[in-house]
């Protein structure tokens, strides 16, 4: 015979309503009582009727995570899976599940956001800033649907968003290279056609700002824009390193760019960090298998996903809550391609 909520209440010595509140993760119940009830639930093997719980709460306890599930995304947009994993962990601890919603077939950015909002079936949504437009953002900003956007949109908007401080990441990279003796610093980023263009530009803005603080104005000839592939980045790095006034420090916007830059330096016989210092961003997925392994300014994208999910749950409880904030500070990981401070 199936275990009922009455059985759990009797065994735990509490009322039916208390068990119901624990199942629904109510904040009205003390931690001690909630722990006791959950222990009884686990011991008796009680399984709540998910449909009944959702109906009572007018909730599905499901979050839509929107992303493009197209071929090659694991390489071109690898950090989204770390964000997804972090979000899943934070949501699962609160009794929520995630549904992946594919955005790859939409005619214009934002169509899938609109469709999810109109269809119902989810308590809230998570989406990356690069995948919405101003129309979809305006719908979200009206407060009719709990949401958190990953990353600051590159247009004016009142959506709730959380982002890492990529400008600060650029500043950290320059300061480290300068502390190690670099005096002529170049940057290899991604062009406007790439989904990481905005992120790359934020990092470049930090690079420019830090150089100005050092009394240096960055020359346009010391910047290369690529499609982020290692092949095109190799060409860009080769141009920088074979010019008459070659840089003694290079900042790469992402790991694939660093692969191309390392190849170019190796081909013309430069030794790191003696002849050239190189620094990249993110400790995933390639930095640990490169030779030499590059110094990186790392962003904990798993933590970012967890914080995005936690903020979304706050928005669900308090729909009027509006947050636009930088979180998850960058961390410098020093390896073999840079020198420590002189």
C-alpha positions as CSV (number, residue, x, y, z in Angstrom):
1,X,0.0,0.0,0.0
2,X,1.3,3.4,-1.0
3,X,2.6,5.7,1.8
4,X,0.4,8.8,2.2
5,X,1.0,12.3,3.5
6,X,-1.0,11.2,6.6
7,X,1.5,8.5,7.3
8,X,4.4,11.0,7.1
9,X,2.6,13.4,9.4
10,X,1.8,10.8,12.0
11,X,5.4,9.4,12.0
12,X,7.0,12.9,12.2
13,X,4.5,14.1,14.8
14,X,3.4,17.1,12.8
15,X,0.2,18.2,11.0
16,X,-0.7,17.4,7.4
17,X,-0.2,21.1,6.5
18,X,3.4,21.1,7.9
19,X,4.3,18.1,5.7
20,X,2.8,19.9,2.7
21,X,4.8,23.0,3.5
22,X,8.0,21.1,3.7
23,X,7.3,19.3,0.4
24,X,6.7,22.8,-1.1
25,X,9.9,24.2,0.4
26,X,8.0,26.8,2.4
27,X,10.1,29.2,4.5
28,X,7.5,29.2,7.3
29,X,8.9,25.9,8.7
30,X,11.9,25.8,11.0
31,X,15.0,24.0,9.8
32,X,14.8,21.4,12.6
33,X,11.2,20.5,11.7
34,X,11.9,20.4,8.0
35,X,14.9,18.1,8.5
36,X,12.8,15.7,10.7
37,X,10.0,15.6,8.1
38,X,12.4,15.0,5.2
39,X,14.1,12.1,7.2
40,X,10.7,10.5,7.6
41,X,9.8,11.1,3.9
42,X,13.0,9.3,2.9
43,X,12.7,6.5,5.4
44,X,9.1,5.7,4.5
45,X,9.7,6.2,0.8
46,X,6.9,8.8,0.4
47,X,6.6,10.3,-3.1
48,X,4.5,13.5,-3.4
49,X,2.0,13.8,-6.2
50,X,3.9,16.3,-8.4
51,X,0.8,17.2,-10.4
52,X,-1.2,17.9,-7.3
53,X,1.6,19.9,-5.7
54,X,2.0,22.0,-8.8
55,X,-1.8,22.6,-9.1
56,X,-2.0,23.7,-5.5
57,X,0.9,26.0,-5.8
58,X,-0.1,27.1,-9.4
59,X,3.5,26.1,-10.1
60,X,5.3,23.6,-12.3
61,X,8.5,23.7,-10.3
62,X,10.2,23.7,-13.7
63,X,12.6,26.3,-15.2
64,X,13.2,26.8,-18.9
65,X,16.9,27.1,-19.8
66,X,17.2,28.5,-23.3
67,X,20.2,27.8,-25.4
68,X,21.1,26.9,-29.0
69,X,21.6,23.1,-29.2
70,X,23.3,23.1,-32.6
71,X,26.3,21.1,-33.9
72,X,29.6,22.3,-32.4
73,X,28.2,24.3,-29.6
74,X,30.3,22.4,-27.1
75,X,33.4,23.9,-28.6
76,X,32.2,27.4,-29.7
77,X,30.2,28.1,-26.5
78,X,31.6,25.6,-24.1
79,X,31.1,27.6,-20.9
80,X,27.3,27.4,-21.3
81,X,27.4,23.8,-20.0
82,X,29.2,24.8,-16.8
83,X,26.6,27.5,-16.3
84,X,23.8,25.0,-16.9
85,X,25.4,22.5,-14.4
86,X,25.6,25.2,-11.8
87,X,22.1,26.3,-12.3
88,X,20.8,22.7,-12.2
89,X,22.5,22.1,-8.9
90,X,21.1,25.2,-7.2
91,X,17.6,24.5,-8.6
92,X,17.6,20.8,-7.7
93,X,18.4,21.6,-4.1
94,X,15.2,23.6,-4.0
95,X,13.0,20.9,-5.7
96,X,13.1,22.4,-9.2
97,X,13.9,20.8,-12.5
98,X,15.3,22.3,-15.7
99,X,14.0,21.9,-19.2
100,X,16.4,22.7,-22.0
101,X,14.7,24.7,-24.8
102,X,16.4,24.8,-28.2
103,X,16.8,28.2,-29.7
104,X,18.7,27.2,-32.8
105,X,15.7,27.2,-35.1
106,X,14.3,30.7,-34.4
107,X,14.1,33.3,-37.2
108,X,15.3,36.1,-35.0
109,X,16.8,36.5,-31.5
110,X,14.0,36.5,-28.9
111,X,11.4,34.4,-30.7
112,X,11.9,31.5,-28.4
113,X,11.7,33.7,-25.3
114,X,8.4,35.0,-26.4
115,X,7.1,31.5,-27.2
116,X,8.1,30.2,-23.7
117,X,6.4,33.1,-22.0
118,X,3.2,32.6,-24.0
119,X,3.0,28.8,-23.6
120,X,3.2,28.6,-19.9
121,X,4.4,25.4,-18.3
122,X,7.4,27.0,-16.6
123,X,7.8,29.0,-13.4
124,X,10.6,31.1,-14.9
125,X,13.4,31.2,-17.5
126,X,17.1,31.6,-17.9
127,X,18.6,32.8,-21.1
128,X,21.9,34.3,-22.3
129,X,22.0,38.0,-23.2
130,X,23.3,37.2,-26.7
131,X,20.1,35.3,-27.5
132,X,17.5,38.0,-26.9
133,X,16.7,41.2,-28.7
134,X,15.1,44.5,-27.4
135,X,11.5,43.3,-28.2
136,X,11.9,40.1,-26.1
137,X,13.7,42.1,-23.4
138,X,10.9,44.6,-23.2
139,X,8.4,41.8,-22.7
140,X,10.5,40.4,-19.9
141,X,11.0,43.8,-18.3
142,X,7.3,44.3,-17.9
143,X,7.4,41.9,-15.0
144,X,5.0,39.4,-16.4
145,X,7.4,36.5,-16.2
146,X,10.2,35.7,-13.7
147,X,13.6,35.6,-15.5
148,X,17.3,36.1,-15.2
149,X,19.5,37.0,-18.2
150,X,23.0,35.6,-18.2
151,X,25.2,38.6,-19.1
152,X,24.5,42.2,-19.5
153,X,22.6,42.9,-22.8
154,X,24.5,45.1,-25.2
155,X,21.4,47.4,-25.5
156,X,19.5,49.5,-22.9
157,X,17.1,47.3,-21.1
158,X,15.3,46.8,-17.7
159,X,15.6,43.0,-17.7
160,X,17.1,41.3,-14.7
161,X,20.6,40.2,-15.5
162,X,23.7,38.9,-13.7
163,X,27.2,38.9,-15.3
164,X,30.8,38.5,-14.5
165,X,32.9,41.6,-14.6
166,X,34.8,41.0,-17.9
167,X,36.2,44.6,-17.9
168,X,37.9,43.8,-14.6
169,X,39.2,40.6,-16.1
170,X,41.0,42.7,-18.8
171,X,42.4,45.0,-16.0
172,X,43.8,42.0,-14.1
173,X,45.5,40.6,-17.2
174,X,47.3,43.8,-18.0
175,X,48.4,44.4,-14.4
176,X,49.8,40.9,-14.2
177,X,51.8,41.2,-17.5
178,X,53.1,44.6,-16.4
179,X,54.1,43.3,-13.0
180,X,56.1,40.6,-14.9
181,X,57.9,43.2,-16.9
182,X,55.8,43.5,-20.1
183,X,55.9,46.9,-21.6
184,X,54.3,46.5,-25.0
185,X,51.0,44.6,-24.7
186,X,48.8,43.4,-27.6
187,X,45.3,41.9,-27.7
188,X,43.6,39.3,-29.9
189,X,39.9,39.3,-29.7
190,X,36.8,38.2,-31.7
191,X,35.1,40.0,-34.5
192,X,31.5,41.3,-34.7
193,X,30.2,38.1,-36.4
194,X,31.0,36.0,-33.3
195,X,28.6,35.4,-30.4
196,X,31.5,36.3,-27.9
197,X,32.1,39.7,-29.5
198,X,30.5,41.7,-26.7
199,X,32.4,39.7,-24.0
200,X,35.7,40.2,-25.9
201,X,35.1,43.9,-26.2
202,X,34.5,44.2,-22.5
203,X,37.8,42.5,-21.8
204,X,39.4,44.8,-24.4
205,X,37.9,47.8,-22.6
206,X,39.5,46.7,-19.4
207,X,42.9,46.2,-21.2
208,X,42.7,49.8,-22.6
209,X,41.7,51.2,-19.2
210,X,44.6,49.4,-17.3
211,X,47.1,50.6,-20.0
212,X,45.9,54.2,-19.6
213,X,46.5,53.9,-15.9
214,X,50.1,52.9,-16.7
215,X,50.4,55.9,-19.0
216,X,50.1,53.9,-22.3
217,X,47.6,54.5,-25.1
218,X,46.9,51.2,-26.9
219,X,47.6,51.4,-30.6
220,X,45.1,50.0,-33.0
221,X,47.9,48.1,-34.7
222,X,48.3,46.1,-31.6
223,X,44.8,44.7,-31.8
224,X,43.6,41.8,-34.0
225,X,40.1,40.6,-34.5
226,X,39.4,37.0,-35.4
227,X,36.6,34.5,-35.7
228,X,38.1,32.9,-32.6
229,X,39.4,29.8,-34.4
230,X,43.0,28.7,-33.7
231,X,43.9,29.0,-37.4
232,X,42.8,32.6,-37.8
233,X,44.2,33.5,-34.4
234,X,47.5,32.0,-35.5
235,X,47.6,34.3,-38.5
236,X,46.7,37.3,-36.3
237,X,49.4,36.5,-33.8
238,X,52.0,35.9,-36.5
239,X,51.3,39.4,-37.8
240,X,51.8,40.9,-34.4
241,X,54.9,39.0,-33.6
242,X,56.7,39.6,-36.9
243,X,56.2,43.3,-37.0
244,X,59.3,45.5,-36.4
245,X,58.1,46.7,-33.0
246,X,56.7,43.4,-31.7
247,X,54.8,43.1,-28.4
248,X,56.4,41.4,-25.4
249,X,52.9,40.5,-24.0
250,X,49.8,39.2,-25.7
251,X,46.3,38.9,-24.1
252,X,44.0,36.4,-25.8
253,X,40.2,36.7,-25.5
254,X,39.7,32.9,-25.2
255,X,41.4,29.5,-25.2
256,X,41.1,28.8,-29.0
257,X,42.8,32.1,-29.7
258,X,45.6,31.2,-27.2
259,X,46.2,27.9,-29.1
260,X,46.8,29.9,-32.3
261,X,49.0,32.4,-30.6
262,X,51.1,29.7,-28.9
263,X,51.7,28.1,-32.3
264,X,52.8,31.3,-33.9
265,X,55.2,32.1,-31.1
266,X,56.7,28.6,-31.3
267,X,57.1,28.7,-35.1
268,X,59.2,31.9,-34.9
269,X,61.3,30.6,-32.0
270,X,60.0,32.7,-29.1
271,X,60.4,31.2,-25.7
272,X,57.8,31.8,-23.0
273,X,57.9,33.7,-20.7
274,X,61.5,34.9,-21.6
275,X,60.8,36.4,-25.0
276,X,57.0,36.7,-24.8
277,X,54.4,36.6,-22.1
278,X,50.9,35.3,-22.9
279,X,47.7,35.3,-20.9
280,X,44.2,34.0,-21.8
281,X,40.8,33.8,-20.2
282,X,39.0,30.8,-18.6
283,X,40.5,27.6,-17.3
284,X,38.1,25.5,-19.4
285,X,38.2,23.6,-21.7
286,X,41.6,23.8,-23.3
287,X,44.0,25.7,-21.1
288,X,45.2,22.6,-19.1
289,X,46.2,20.6,-22.2
290,X,48.1,23.4,-24.1
291,X,51.9,23.3,-24.1
292,X,53.0,25.4,-22.3
293,X,49.9,25.7,-20.2
294,X,48.9,29.4,-20.2
295,X,48.3,31.7,-17.4
296,X,44.6,32.5,-17.3
297,X,42.1,35.0,-15.8
298,X,39.5,32.5,-14.8
299,X,35.7,32.9,-14.4
300,X,33.9,30.4,-12.2
301,X,31.1,29.8,-14.6
302,X,29.7,27.0,-12.5
303,X,29.3,29.4,-9.6
304,X,27.7,31.9,-12.1
305,X,25.1,29.4,-13.0
306,X,24.3,28.7,-9.4
307,X,23.9,32.4,-8.6
308,X,21.7,32.9,-11.6
309,X,19.4,30.1,-10.5
310,X,19.3,31.4,-6.9
311,X,18.4,34.9,-8.1
312,X,15.6,33.5,-10.3
313,X,14.1,31.7,-7.3
314,X,14.1,35.0,-5.4
315,X,12.4,36.6,-8.4
316,X,9.7,33.9,-8.4
317,X,8.9,34.5,-4.8
318,X,9.0,38.3,-5.2
319,X,8.1,39.2,-8.8
320,X,8.8,42.9,-8.2
321,X,12.4,42.2,-7.4
322,X,14.7,43.8,-10.0
323,X,18.5,43.1,-10.1
324,X,21.2,44.1,-12.5
325,X,24.6,43.2,-11.0
326,X,28.1,42.0,-11.7
327,X,29.0,38.9,-9.7
328,X,31.7,36.1,-9.6
329,X,34.9,38.0,-9.6
330,X,37.7,36.8,-12.0
331,X,40.6,34.9,-10.5
332,X,44.2,34.9,-11.8
333,X,45.8,31.4,-12.3
334,X,49.5,31.8,-13.0
335,X,51.2,29.2,-15.1
336,X,54.2,28.9,-17.5
337,X,53.5,31.6,-20.0
338,X,54.0,34.6,-17.7
339,X,56.4,35.9,-15.1
340,X,55.7,36.7,-11.6
341,X,56.2,40.3,-10.4
342,X,59.9,41.5,-10.6
